[in-house]
Coordinates of C-alpha atoms in Angstrom, one line a residue:
M1 CA 45.5 -131.9 217.7
D2 CA 46.3 -132.7 214.0
P3 CA 48.6 -130.3 212.2
I4 CA 47.2 -127.9 209.6
V5 CA 48.5 -128.6 206.2
T6 CA 49.3 -125.3 204.2
H7 CA 50.9 -126.6 201.1
F8 CA 50.6 -129.4 198.5
I9 CA 52.5 -130.7 195.6
V10 CA 50.9 -131.0 192.2
Q11 CA 52.8 -132.9 189.3
L12 CA 51.6 -132.1 185.7
E13 CA 52.7 -133.0 182.2
T14 CA 52.0 -129.9 180.3
D15 CA 53.3 -128.2 177.0
G16 CA 52.8 -124.7 178.5
I17 CA 52.1 -122.8 181.6
R18 CA 50.1 -119.6 182.0
D19 CA 50.5 -117.3 184.8
T20 CA 47.7 -114.6 185.0
S21 CA 48.5 -113.3 188.4
R22 CA 49.4 -109.8 186.9
P23 CA 52.1 -108.2 189.0
A24 CA 53.7 -111.6 189.8
Q25 CA 53.6 -112.8 186.2
S26 CA 57.3 -112.7 185.7
C27 CA 57.7 -115.1 188.9
Y28 CA 56.8 -118.3 186.9
H29 CA 60.3 -118.3 185.1
R30 CA 61.7 -118.3 188.8
W31 CA 59.3 -121.1 189.7
L32 CA 60.1 -123.3 186.8
K33 CA 63.7 -122.6 187.2
N34 CA 63.7 -123.5 190.9
S35 CA 61.8 -126.7 189.9
G36 CA 64.5 -127.7 187.5
F37 CA 63.4 -126.5 184.3
G38 CA 65.0 -124.1 182.0
P39 CA 66.9 -122.1 180.7
F40 CA 64.2 -120.2 179.0
P41 CA 64.4 -117.9 175.8
A42 CA 63.6 -114.3 176.1
S43 CA 60.7 -114.8 173.9
L44 CA 59.0 -117.2 176.2
R45 CA 56.5 -114.6 177.8
D46 CA 53.3 -114.5 176.1
E47 CA 50.5 -112.3 177.3
Y48 CA 46.8 -112.7 177.0
D49 CA 44.4 -109.8 177.1
P50 CA 40.9 -111.3 178.0
R51 CA 39.4 -108.0 177.3
L52 CA 37.2 -108.3 180.4
S53 CA 35.2 -105.3 181.1
Y54 CA 32.5 -104.9 183.9
T55 CA 30.6 -102.4 185.9
Q56 CA 30.1 -102.9 189.7
S57 CA 27.7 -101.1 191.8
V58 CA 26.8 -101.4 195.6
Y59 CA 23.3 -100.4 196.7
T60 CA 22.4 -99.9 200.3
F61 CA 18.9 -100.8 201.2
P62 CA 17.4 -98.5 204.1
R63 CA 16.1 -100.3 207.2
K64 CA 12.4 -99.7 206.2
L65 CA 13.0 -101.9 203.1
L66 CA 14.7 -104.7 204.8
P67 CA 11.5 -106.8 205.4
V68 CA 10.6 -106.5 201.7
V69 CA 14.2 -107.6 200.7
E70 CA 14.2 -110.5 203.1
K71 CA 11.3 -111.9 201.4
L72 CA 12.7 -111.4 197.8
L73 CA 16.0 -112.8 198.5
P74 CA 16.3 -116.5 198.2
Y75 CA 18.3 -116.9 201.6
G76 CA 16.7 -113.8 203.2
L77 CA 19.1 -111.2 204.7
M78 CA 21.9 -114.0 204.8
P79 CA 25.1 -112.6 203.3
G80 CA 26.2 -114.5 200.1
A81 CA 25.7 -115.0 196.4
V82 CA 22.1 -114.1 195.2
L83 CA 22.5 -114.6 191.3
G84 CA 25.4 -115.9 189.2
N85 CA 24.4 -115.5 185.5
T86 CA 27.7 -116.9 184.0
P87 CA 28.8 -116.4 180.2
D88 CA 28.1 -119.5 177.9
P89 CA 30.4 -119.1 175.1
S90 CA 28.9 -122.2 173.5
T91 CA 25.9 -120.0 172.9
G92 CA 28.0 -117.1 171.9
E93 CA 27.2 -115.2 175.2
T94 CA 30.1 -113.6 176.6
R95 CA 28.2 -111.4 179.1
M96 CA 27.5 -112.1 182.8
L97 CA 25.4 -110.7 185.7
Y98 CA 26.4 -111.3 189.3
M99 CA 24.7 -110.1 192.6
Y100 CA 25.8 -110.6 196.2
F101 CA 23.9 -109.5 199.5
M102 CA 26.5 -108.4 201.9
E103 CA 26.4 -107.5 205.6
G104 CA 25.2 -103.8 206.1
S105 CA 22.3 -104.3 203.8
H106 CA 24.5 -103.9 200.6
L107 CA 23.6 -105.5 197.4
V108 CA 26.6 -105.6 195.0
I109 CA 25.7 -106.1 191.3
A110 CA 28.4 -106.6 188.6
A111 CA 27.7 -106.8 184.9
G112 CA 29.8 -107.1 182.0
G113 CA 32.0 -109.8 180.1
W114 CA 34.5 -110.6 177.7
G115 CA 34.5 -108.0 174.8
V116 CA 32.1 -105.9 176.5
T117 CA 32.7 -102.1 175.7
G118 CA 31.9 -99.2 178.1
E119 CA 28.9 -98.3 176.1
Q120 CA 27.6 -101.8 176.5
R121 CA 27.7 -101.9 180.3
P122 CA 24.6 -101.1 182.2
H123 CA 24.7 -97.8 184.1
G124 CA 21.7 -97.4 186.4
I125 CA 18.7 -99.5 187.4
D126 CA 16.8 -99.3 184.2
E127 CA 19.9 -100.3 182.1
L128 CA 20.5 -103.1 184.5
R129 CA 16.9 -104.4 183.9
N130 CA 17.3 -104.2 180.2
Y131 CA 20.7 -105.8 180.3
A132 CA 19.2 -108.7 182.3
K133 CA 16.4 -109.4 179.8
S134 CA 18.8 -109.3 176.8
L135 CA 21.1 -112.0 178.1
H136 CA 21.0 -115.3 176.0
N137 CA 19.6 -117.3 179.0
A138 CA 17.4 -114.3 180.2
G139 CA 14.6 -116.6 180.6
A140 CA 16.4 -118.2 183.5
T141 CA 16.7 -115.0 185.4
P142 CA 14.7 -115.5 188.5
Q143 CA 11.6 -113.0 188.8
F144 CA 12.9 -111.8 192.2
V145 CA 15.9 -109.9 190.5
F146 CA 13.4 -107.8 188.4
E147 CA 11.5 -107.2 191.5
L148 CA 14.9 -106.0 193.2
F149 CA 15.3 -103.7 190.3
D150 CA 11.9 -102.4 190.8
L151 CA 12.5 -101.8 194.5
L152 CA 15.8 -100.0 193.9
E153 CA 14.4 -97.8 191.4
A154 CA 11.4 -96.8 193.4
D155 CA 13.8 -95.8 196.3
E156 CA 16.6 -94.7 194.3
D157 CA 17.3 -91.8 196.3
E158 CA 17.9 -93.9 199.4
C159 CA 19.5 -96.8 197.8
C160 CA 21.7 -95.4 195.2
P161 CA 25.4 -96.4 195.1

């Protein structure tokens, strides 16, 4: 049996390192010191706030709707990504919309982006629909996404998050 490799070494030439791992951010000083670099000035720590804000909702489809959902989703009821509408800074679009179908008939919808305020994030199906239509590349949003919104809205009492 071949051994499983659980680590690797990467060598880089760089003028800077950014650790965005939140609670572990202070660890990079130790990591660099253990790698033979340093000492470091106290002013070395730079922080970056991406101003990322999003809303995530989980909708659950009742058993009676699963045959309809299965026909709408590209991979049927198989868990996985359904939609990945990623921001495109080259066009000025900093917003995103993602959808995932999960086991247990759950549909996860995440909407938001960089510099998006709480008032700009969609709350509810109607706002999600308008949000999806307003994205810079909204023409690329597949029709089944809007059909899913219609289905969720029609059975909102049973599917609500």
